[in-house]
Coordinates of C-alpha atoms and ligand atoms in Angstrom, one line a residue:
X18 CA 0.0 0.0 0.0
X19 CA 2.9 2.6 1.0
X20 CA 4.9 1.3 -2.2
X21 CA 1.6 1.9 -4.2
X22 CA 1.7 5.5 -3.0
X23 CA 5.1 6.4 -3.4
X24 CA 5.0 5.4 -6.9
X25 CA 1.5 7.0 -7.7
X26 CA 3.0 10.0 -6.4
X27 CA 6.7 9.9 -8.4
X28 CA 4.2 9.3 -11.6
X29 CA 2.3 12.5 -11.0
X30 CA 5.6 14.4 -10.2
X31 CA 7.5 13.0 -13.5
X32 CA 3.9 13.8 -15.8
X33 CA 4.2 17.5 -14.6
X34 CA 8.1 17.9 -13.2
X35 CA 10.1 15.2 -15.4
X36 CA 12.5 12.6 -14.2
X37 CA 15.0 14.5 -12.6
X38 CA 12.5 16.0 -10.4
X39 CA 11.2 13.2 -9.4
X40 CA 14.4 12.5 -8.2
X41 CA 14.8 15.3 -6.4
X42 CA 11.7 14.8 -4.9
X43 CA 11.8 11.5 -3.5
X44 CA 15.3 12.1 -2.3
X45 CA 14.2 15.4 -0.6
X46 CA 10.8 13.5 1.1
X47 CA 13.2 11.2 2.6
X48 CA 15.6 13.3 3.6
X49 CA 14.6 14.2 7.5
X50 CA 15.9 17.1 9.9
X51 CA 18.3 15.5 12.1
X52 CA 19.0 17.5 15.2
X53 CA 20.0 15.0 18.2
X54 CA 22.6 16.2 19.8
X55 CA 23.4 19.0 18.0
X56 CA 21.5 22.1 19.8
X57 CA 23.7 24.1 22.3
X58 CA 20.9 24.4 25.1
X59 CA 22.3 28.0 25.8
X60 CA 18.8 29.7 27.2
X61 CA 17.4 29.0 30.2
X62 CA 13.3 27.8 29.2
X63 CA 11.2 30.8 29.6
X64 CA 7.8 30.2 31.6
X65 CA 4.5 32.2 30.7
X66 CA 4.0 34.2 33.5
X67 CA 0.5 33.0 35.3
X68 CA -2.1 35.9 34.5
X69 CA -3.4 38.5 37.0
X70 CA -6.7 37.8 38.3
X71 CA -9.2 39.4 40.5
X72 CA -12.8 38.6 42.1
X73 CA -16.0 41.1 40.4
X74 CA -18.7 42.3 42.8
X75 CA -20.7 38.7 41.3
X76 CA -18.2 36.6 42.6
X77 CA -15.9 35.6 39.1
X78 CA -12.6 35.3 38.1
X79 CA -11.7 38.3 35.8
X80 CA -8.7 38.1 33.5
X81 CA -7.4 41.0 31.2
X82 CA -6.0 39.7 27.6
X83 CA -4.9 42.1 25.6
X84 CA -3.4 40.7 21.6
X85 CA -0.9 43.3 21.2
X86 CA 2.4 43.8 18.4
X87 CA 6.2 43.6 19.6
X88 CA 9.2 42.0 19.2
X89 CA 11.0 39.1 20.4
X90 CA 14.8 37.3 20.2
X91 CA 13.8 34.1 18.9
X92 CA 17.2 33.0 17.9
X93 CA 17.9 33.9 14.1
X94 CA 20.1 36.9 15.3
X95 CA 17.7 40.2 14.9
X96 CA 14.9 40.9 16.7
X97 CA 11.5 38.9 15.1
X98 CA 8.2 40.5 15.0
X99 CA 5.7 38.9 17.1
X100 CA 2.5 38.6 18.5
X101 CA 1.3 38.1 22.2
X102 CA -1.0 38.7 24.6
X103 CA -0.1 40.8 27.3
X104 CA 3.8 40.7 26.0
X105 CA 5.3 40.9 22.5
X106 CA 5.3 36.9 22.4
X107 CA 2.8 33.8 23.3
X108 CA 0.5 34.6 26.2
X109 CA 0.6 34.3 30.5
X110 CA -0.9 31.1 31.7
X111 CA -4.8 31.6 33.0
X112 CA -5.5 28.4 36.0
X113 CA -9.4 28.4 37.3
X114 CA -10.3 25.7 39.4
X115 CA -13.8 23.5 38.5
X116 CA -16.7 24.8 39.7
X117 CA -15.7 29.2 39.2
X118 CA -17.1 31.1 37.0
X119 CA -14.5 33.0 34.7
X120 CA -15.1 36.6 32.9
X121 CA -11.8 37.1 30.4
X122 CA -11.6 40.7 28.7
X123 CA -10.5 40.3 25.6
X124 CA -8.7 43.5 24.0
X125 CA -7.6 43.5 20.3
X126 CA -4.4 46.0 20.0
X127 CA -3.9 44.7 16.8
X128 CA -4.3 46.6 13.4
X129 CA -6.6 43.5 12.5
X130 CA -9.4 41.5 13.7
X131 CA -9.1 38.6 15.5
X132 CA -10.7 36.6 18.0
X133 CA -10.0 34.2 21.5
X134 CA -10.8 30.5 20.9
X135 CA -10.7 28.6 24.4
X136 CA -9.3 25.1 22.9
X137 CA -10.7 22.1 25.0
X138 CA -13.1 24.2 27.1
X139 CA -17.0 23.1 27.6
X140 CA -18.9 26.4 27.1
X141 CA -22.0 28.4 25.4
X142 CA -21.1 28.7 21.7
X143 CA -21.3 32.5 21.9
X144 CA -18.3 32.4 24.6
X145 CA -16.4 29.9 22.4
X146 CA -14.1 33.0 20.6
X147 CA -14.6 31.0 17.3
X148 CA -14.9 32.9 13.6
X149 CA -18.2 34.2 14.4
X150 CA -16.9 36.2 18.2
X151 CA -14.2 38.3 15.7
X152 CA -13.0 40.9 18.1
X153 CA -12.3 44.3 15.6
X154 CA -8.9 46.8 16.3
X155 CA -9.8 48.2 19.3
X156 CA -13.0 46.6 20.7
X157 CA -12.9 44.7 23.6
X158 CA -14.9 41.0 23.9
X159 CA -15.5 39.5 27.9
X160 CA -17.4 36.0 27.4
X161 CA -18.3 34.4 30.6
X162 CA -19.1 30.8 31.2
X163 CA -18.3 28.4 34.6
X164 CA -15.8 25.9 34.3
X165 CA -17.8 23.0 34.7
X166 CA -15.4 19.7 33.5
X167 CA -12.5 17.9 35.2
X168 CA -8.8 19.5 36.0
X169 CA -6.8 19.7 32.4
X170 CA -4.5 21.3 30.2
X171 CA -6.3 23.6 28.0
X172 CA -5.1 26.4 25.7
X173 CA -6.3 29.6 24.0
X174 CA -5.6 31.1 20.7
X175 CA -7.4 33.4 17.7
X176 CA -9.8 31.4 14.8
X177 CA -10.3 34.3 12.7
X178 CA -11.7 33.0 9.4
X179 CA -9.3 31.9 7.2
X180 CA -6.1 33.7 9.4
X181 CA -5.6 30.9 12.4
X182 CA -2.4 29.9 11.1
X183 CA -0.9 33.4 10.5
X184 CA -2.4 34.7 14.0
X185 CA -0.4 31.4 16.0
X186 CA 2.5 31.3 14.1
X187 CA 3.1 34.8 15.0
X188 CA 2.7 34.0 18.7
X189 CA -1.1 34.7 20.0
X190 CA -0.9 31.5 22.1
X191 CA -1.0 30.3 25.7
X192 CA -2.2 27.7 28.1
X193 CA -5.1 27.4 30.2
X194 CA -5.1 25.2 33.3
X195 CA -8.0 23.9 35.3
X196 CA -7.2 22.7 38.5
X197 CA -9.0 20.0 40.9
X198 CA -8.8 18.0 43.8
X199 CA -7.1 15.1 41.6
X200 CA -4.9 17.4 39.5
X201 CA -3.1 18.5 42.9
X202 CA -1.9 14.7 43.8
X203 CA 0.4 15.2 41.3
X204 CA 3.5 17.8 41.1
X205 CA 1.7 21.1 41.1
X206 CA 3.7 23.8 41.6
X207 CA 3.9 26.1 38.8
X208 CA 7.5 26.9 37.2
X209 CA 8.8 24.5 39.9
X210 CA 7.8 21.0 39.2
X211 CA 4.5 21.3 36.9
X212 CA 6.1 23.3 33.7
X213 CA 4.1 24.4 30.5
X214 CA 5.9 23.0 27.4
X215 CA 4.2 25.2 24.5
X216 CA 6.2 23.7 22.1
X217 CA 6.1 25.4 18.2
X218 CA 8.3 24.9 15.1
X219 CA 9.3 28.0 12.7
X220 CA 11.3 28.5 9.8
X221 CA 12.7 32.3 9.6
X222 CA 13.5 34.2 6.3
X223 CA 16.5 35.9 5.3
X224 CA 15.6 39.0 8.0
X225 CA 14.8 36.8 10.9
X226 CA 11.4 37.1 10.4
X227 CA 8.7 34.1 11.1
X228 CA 7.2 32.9 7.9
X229 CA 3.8 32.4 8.5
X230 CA 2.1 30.5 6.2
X231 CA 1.2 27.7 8.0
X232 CA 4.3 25.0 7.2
X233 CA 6.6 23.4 9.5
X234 CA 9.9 24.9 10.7
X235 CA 13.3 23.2 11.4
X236 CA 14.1 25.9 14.4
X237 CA 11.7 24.0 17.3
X238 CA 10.8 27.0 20.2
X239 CA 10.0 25.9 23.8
X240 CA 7.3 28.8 25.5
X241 CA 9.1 30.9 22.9
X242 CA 12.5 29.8 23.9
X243 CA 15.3 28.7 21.0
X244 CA 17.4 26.0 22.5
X245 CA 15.7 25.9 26.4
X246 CA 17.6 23.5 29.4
X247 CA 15.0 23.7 32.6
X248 CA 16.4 22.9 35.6
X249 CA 14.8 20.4 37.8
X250 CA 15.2 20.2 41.3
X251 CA 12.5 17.5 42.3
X252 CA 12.9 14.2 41.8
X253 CA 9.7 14.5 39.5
X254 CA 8.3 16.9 37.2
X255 CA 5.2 17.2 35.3
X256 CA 5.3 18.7 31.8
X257 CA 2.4 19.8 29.9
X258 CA 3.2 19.5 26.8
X259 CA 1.2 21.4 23.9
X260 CA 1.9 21.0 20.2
X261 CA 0.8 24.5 18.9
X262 CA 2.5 24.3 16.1
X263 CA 1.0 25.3 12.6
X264 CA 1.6 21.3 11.0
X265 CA 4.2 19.3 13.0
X266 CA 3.4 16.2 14.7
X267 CA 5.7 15.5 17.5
X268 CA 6.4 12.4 18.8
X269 CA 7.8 13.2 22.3
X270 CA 10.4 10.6 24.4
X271 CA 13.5 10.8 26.1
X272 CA 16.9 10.9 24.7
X273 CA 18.4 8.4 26.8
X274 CA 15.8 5.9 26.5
X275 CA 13.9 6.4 29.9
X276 CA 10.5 5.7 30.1
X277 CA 8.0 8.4 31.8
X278 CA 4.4 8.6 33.1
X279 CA 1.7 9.3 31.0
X280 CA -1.2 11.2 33.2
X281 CA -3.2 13.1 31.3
X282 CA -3.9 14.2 27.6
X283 CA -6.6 16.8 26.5
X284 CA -9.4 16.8 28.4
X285 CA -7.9 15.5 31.8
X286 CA -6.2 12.9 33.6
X287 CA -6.4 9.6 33.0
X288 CA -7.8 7.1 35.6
X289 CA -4.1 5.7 35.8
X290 CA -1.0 6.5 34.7
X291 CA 1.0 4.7 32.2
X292 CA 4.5 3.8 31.3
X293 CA 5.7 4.9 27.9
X294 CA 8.3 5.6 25.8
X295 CA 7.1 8.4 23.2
X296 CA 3.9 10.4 22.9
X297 CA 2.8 11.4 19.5
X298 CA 1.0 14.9 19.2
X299 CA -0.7 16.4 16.6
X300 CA -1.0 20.2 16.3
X301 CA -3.7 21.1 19.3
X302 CA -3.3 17.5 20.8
X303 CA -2.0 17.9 24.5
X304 CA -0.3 15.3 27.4
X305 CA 0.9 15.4 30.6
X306 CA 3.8 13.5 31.5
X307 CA 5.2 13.1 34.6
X308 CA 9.5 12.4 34.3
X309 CA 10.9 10.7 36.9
X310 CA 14.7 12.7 37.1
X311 CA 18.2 11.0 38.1
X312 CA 20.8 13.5 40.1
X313 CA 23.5 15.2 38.1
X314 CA 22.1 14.4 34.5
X315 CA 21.1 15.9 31.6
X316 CA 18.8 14.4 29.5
X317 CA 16.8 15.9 26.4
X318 CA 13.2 15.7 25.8
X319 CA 13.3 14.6 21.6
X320 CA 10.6 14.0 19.2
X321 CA 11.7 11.5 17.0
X322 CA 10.0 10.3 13.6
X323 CA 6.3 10.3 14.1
X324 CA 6.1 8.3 10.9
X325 CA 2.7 9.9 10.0
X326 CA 1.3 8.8 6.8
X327 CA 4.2 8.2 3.6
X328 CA 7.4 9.7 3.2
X329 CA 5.7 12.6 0.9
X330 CA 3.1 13.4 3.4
X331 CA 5.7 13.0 6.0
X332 CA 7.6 15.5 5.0
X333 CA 5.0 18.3 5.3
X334 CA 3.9 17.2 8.6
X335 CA 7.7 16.3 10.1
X336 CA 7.0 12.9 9.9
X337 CA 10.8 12.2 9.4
X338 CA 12.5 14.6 11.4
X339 CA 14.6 13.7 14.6
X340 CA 14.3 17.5 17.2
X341 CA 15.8 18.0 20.2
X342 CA 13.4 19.6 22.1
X343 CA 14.2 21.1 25.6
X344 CA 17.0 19.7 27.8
X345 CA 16.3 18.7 31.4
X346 CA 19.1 19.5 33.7
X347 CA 19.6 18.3 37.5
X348 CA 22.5 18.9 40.2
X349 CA 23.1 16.6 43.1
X350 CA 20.5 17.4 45.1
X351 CA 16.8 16.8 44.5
X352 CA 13.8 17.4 46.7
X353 CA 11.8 14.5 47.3
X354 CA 8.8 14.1 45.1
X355 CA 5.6 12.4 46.0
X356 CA 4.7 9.4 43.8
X357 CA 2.7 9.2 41.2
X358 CA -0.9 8.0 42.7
X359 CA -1.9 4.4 41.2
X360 CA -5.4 6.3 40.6
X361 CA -5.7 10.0 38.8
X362 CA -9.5 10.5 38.1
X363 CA -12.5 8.3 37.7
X364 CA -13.5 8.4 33.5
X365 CA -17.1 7.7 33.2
X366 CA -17.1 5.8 29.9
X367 CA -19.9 6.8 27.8
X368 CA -21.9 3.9 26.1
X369 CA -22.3 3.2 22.6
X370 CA -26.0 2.1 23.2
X371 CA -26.6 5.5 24.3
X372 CA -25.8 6.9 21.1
X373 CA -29.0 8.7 19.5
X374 CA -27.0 9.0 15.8
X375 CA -23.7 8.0 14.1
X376 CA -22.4 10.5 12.1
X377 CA -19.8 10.6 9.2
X378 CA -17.1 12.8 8.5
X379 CA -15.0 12.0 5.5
X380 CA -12.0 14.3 5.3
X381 CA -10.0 15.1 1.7
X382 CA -8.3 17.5 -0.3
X383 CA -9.5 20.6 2.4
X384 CA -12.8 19.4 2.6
X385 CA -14.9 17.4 5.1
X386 CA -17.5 15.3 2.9
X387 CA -16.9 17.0 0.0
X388 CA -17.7 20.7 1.6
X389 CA -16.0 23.7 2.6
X390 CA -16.0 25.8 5.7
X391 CA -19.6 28.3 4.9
X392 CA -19.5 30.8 7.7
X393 CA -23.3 30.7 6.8
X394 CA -24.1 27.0 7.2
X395 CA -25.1 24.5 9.5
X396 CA -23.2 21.7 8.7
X397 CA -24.9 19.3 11.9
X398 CA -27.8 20.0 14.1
X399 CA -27.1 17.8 17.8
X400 CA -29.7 17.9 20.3
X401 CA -29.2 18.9 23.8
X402 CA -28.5 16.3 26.2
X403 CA -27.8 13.3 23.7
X404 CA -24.8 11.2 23.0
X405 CA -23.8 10.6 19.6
X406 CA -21.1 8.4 18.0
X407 CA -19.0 10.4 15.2
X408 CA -16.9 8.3 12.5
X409 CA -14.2 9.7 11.1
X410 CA -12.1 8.8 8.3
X411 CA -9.0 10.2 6.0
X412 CA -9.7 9.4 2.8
X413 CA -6.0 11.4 1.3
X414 CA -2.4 10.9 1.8
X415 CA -1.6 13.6 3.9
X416 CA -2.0 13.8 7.8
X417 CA -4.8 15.3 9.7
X418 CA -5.7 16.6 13.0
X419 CA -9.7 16.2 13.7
X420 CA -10.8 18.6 16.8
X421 CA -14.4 19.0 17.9
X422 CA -15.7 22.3 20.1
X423 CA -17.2 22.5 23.2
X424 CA -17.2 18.9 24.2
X425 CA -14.6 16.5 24.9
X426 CA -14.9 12.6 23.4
X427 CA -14.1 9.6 24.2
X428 CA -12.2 7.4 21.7
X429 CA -14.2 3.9 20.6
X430 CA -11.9 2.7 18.5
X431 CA -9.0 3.2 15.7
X432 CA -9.3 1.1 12.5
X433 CA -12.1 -1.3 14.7
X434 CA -9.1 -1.5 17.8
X435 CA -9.4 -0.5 21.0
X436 CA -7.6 2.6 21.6
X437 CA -4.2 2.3 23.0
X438 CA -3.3 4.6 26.1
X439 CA -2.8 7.6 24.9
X440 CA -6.5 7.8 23.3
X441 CA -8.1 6.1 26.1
X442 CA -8.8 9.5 28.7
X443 CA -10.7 12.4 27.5
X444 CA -9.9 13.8 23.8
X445 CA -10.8 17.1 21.8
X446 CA -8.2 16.5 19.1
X447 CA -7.1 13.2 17.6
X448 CA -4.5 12.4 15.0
X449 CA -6.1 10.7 11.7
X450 CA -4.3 7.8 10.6
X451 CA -4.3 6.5 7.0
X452 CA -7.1 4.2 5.9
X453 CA -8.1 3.6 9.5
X454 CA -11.6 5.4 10.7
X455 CA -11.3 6.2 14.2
X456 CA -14.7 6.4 16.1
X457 CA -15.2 8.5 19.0
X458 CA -18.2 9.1 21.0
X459 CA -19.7 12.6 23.0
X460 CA -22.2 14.1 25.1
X461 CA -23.4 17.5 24.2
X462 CA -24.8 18.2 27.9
X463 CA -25.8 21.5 27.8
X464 CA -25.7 24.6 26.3
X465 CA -28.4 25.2 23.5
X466 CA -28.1 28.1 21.0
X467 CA -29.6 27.8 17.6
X468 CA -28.1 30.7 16.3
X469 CA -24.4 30.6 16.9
X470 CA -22.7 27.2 15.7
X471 CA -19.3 25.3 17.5
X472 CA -16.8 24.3 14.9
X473 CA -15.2 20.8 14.3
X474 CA -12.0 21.3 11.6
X475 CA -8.6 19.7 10.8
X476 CA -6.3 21.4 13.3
X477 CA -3.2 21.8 11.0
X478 CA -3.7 25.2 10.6
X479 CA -3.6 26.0 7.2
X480 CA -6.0 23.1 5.9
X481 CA -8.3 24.6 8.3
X482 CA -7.7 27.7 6.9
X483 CA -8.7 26.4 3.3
X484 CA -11.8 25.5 4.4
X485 CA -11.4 22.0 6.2
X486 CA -14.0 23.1 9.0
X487 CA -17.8 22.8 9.5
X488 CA -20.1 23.6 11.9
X489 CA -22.8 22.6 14.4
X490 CA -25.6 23.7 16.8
X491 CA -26.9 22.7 19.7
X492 CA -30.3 22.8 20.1
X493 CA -33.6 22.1 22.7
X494 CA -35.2 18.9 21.6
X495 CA -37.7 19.6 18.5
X496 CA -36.0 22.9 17.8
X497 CA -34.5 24.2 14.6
X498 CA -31.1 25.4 13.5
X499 CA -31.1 29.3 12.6
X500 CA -29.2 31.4 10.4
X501 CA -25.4 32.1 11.7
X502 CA -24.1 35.5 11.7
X503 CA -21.7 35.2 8.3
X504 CA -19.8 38.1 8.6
X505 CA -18.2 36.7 12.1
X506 CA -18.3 40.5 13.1
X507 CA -19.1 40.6 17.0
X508 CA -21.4 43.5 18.3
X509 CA -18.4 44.2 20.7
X510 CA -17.7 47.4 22.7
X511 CA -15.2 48.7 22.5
Ligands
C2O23 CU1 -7.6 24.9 18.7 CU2 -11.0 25.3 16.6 O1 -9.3 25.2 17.6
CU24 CU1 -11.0 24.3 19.9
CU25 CU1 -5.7 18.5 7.7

């Protein structure tokens, strides 16, 4: 089947490109970035700052964001422009606990519109910061909503229509924690032993400027750091580790082999931890992993080859490339860790025989069955307080990201298997592989609007850019969809 590929693909190079460039081509998909071993670890890992909060007269936690211009040393030897939130790079780190209502102002300093997407987050579509909650130069948007799901690592970033890759890749990014009484069993103190790992990949032109238009990068950033070392000084420490990159799939391990702890991935912890070796992430995927450290070492956190799809597809996706990542430095002495508990958090699996509908999604060449993102259509009307099983398949050569809005899934299966660890806790984004449907299965508890839809896209950024999106809306039983806003303007004040 992969031969089959490979040589459909060198046929349609050498009917347009000729031999040679087939050549060329083929050698040039193989070819991966190799970087083991070979970056200098010179800057110490930079750590979002948590963001400033305060309690309103009704009792919610109020956060100021403000998406704002500057400039940043990311390495290529001038200054880079950026984007950031609060800062001229990335975003500070928001943490509410389960249970508080949140109120986030969001301020557009940018000559642009753009919007504030809360990735993983179960809330009112008109809070969700999609395309249709654009925030204009100037205005100011504060959704509301109560966090109301189990302690995970979450993150935020814009969805303007058509501009998510461009608005990322220039730095509007940062993490959102929720915290509960399971999350704080494990290491938990922020920039000490529980460390955001935003991890993005860019390629700089000639002026040290990011390109932005959506591919992968061979320079890999750590919370906007080129070549971070973190020192450790517990015997454990818990990484949440976020691919926000534009295409690149990582596939996380250790450089000398050690296995670590598996705890949670993108919706929450997992009912028990598991042993691993590597962790593959698509962009928007998310895990915690908990590394158990030796005295006086140094070891690197490396993806190595994700092996994604073929080695055409790979290459756009990083399929083949060998990164060093972020090196993990310790001195003699380590303060004692507790270990990691045998139990994290109770998953309630949801049951197939609950399922009111099974619904297909077909993704290809930027579409998802056959159909473009239409700011002005409903693409799938769910009713409130039902379960339903979605199916979804790849049906191209090239690798992509599936995430769904405002709920988080459960993963059935993956080509009719069970799923293996890593799909088993709560999901929001899953990595397509080839030829293999994978079936996963939600409940849309609350939260009716017939008016404003969630979307559900490819999370490589630039196919969702071209259109591989749709939407839905939740509605009351017996209720119909309306007509979205297409504009995506928001009535905002500014
Ligand atoms: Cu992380 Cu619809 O996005
Ligand atoms: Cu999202
Ligand atoms: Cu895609």
């Amino acid at each position: 089947m992969k031969r089959v590929l490979l040589v459909s693909v060198a046929t349609a190079l050498a009917l347009c490109c000729g031999g040679g460039a087939v050549a060329a081509a083929v050698a040039w998909s193989r070819a991966g970035l190799d970087t083991a071993g070979q970056v200098d670890f010179r800057n110490p890992l930079k750590v979002p700052p948590l963001a400033q909060s305060r309690i309103d007269g009704q009792g919610r936690r109020v956060f100021d964001l403000r998406a704002q211009q500057g400039r940043t040393d990311l390495g290529p030897g001038q200054p880079t422009r950026t984007w950031g939130f609060n800062g001229d790079h990335l975003g500070p780190t928001l943490r509410a606990k389960r249970g508080e209502q949140v109120l986030v102002n969001v301020a557009n300093g940018l000559p642009e519109p753009t919007s504030v997407h809360w990735h993983g987050m179960h809330l009112p579509a008109r809070m969700d910061g999609g395309p249709h909650q654009e925030v204009r130069p100037g205005a100011t948007w504060s959704p509301t909503w109560t966090v109301d799901q189990p302690a995970a690592t979450l993150w935020y970033h814009p969805h303007p229509h058509g501009q998510t890759a461009r608005h990322v890749q220039r730095g509007l990014a940062g993490m959102f924690i929720l915290d509960d009484e399971n999350s704080a069993k494990l290491p938990h103190e922020y920039g000490i032993d529980d460390i955001p790992v935003i991890v993005q990949d860019h390629e700089f032109d000639g002026g040290g400027q990011i390109k932005d238009s959506g591919d992968t990068g061979d320079t890999v950033l750590v919370n906007g750091t080129v070549a971070p070392y973190l020192d450790v000084r517990t015997e454990r420490v818990r990484l949440r580790l976020l691919n926000a990159s534009a295409a690149r799939t990582y596939s996380f391990g250790l450089s000398d082999g050690r296995s670590f702890t598996l705890v949670g991935t993108d919706g929450g912890l997992l009912p028990a931890p598991h042993d691993m070796g590597r962790i593959r992430l698509s962009p928007g995927e998310r895990a915690e992993i908990v590394v158990a450290m030796k005295p006086d070492k140094r070891v690197t956190l490396r993806s190595f080859p994700a092996s994604l799809d073929n080695p055409v597809s790979d290459r756009f996706a990083g399929g083949r490339d060998t990164l060093d990542v972020l090196q993990l430095r310790t001195e003699s002495d380590l303060a004692r860790s507790a270990e990691v508990p045998a139990t994290l958090a109770p998953i309630e699996r949801l049951d197939p025989a609950d399922a009111v509908t099974t619904r297909e999604f077909t993704l290809s060449g930027r579409q998802i069955n056959g159909r473009k993102m239409d700011m002005g259509r409903i693409d799938a009307v769910v009713t409130k307080d039902t379960t339903e099983i979605w199916e979804i398949t790849k049906e191209d050569g090239t690798p992509h990201s599936f995430h769904v809005h405002d709920v988080q899934f459960q993963v059935l299966s993956v080509g009719g298997e069970p799923p293996p660890a890593e799909l088993s806790g709560w999901k929001d984004t899953v990595l397509l592989a080839p030829d293999q449907t994978v079936r996963v299965i939600a409940r849309f508890a609350d939260y009716a609007d017939p008016d404003v839809p969630y979307m559900y896209h490819c999370h490589v950024l630039k196919h969702e850019d071209a259109g591989m999106m749709g939407q839905f809306v939740v509605v009351e039983p017996g209720q119909k969809p309306g007509r979205p806003d297409t504009h995506g303007h928001h009535k905002s004040h500014g």
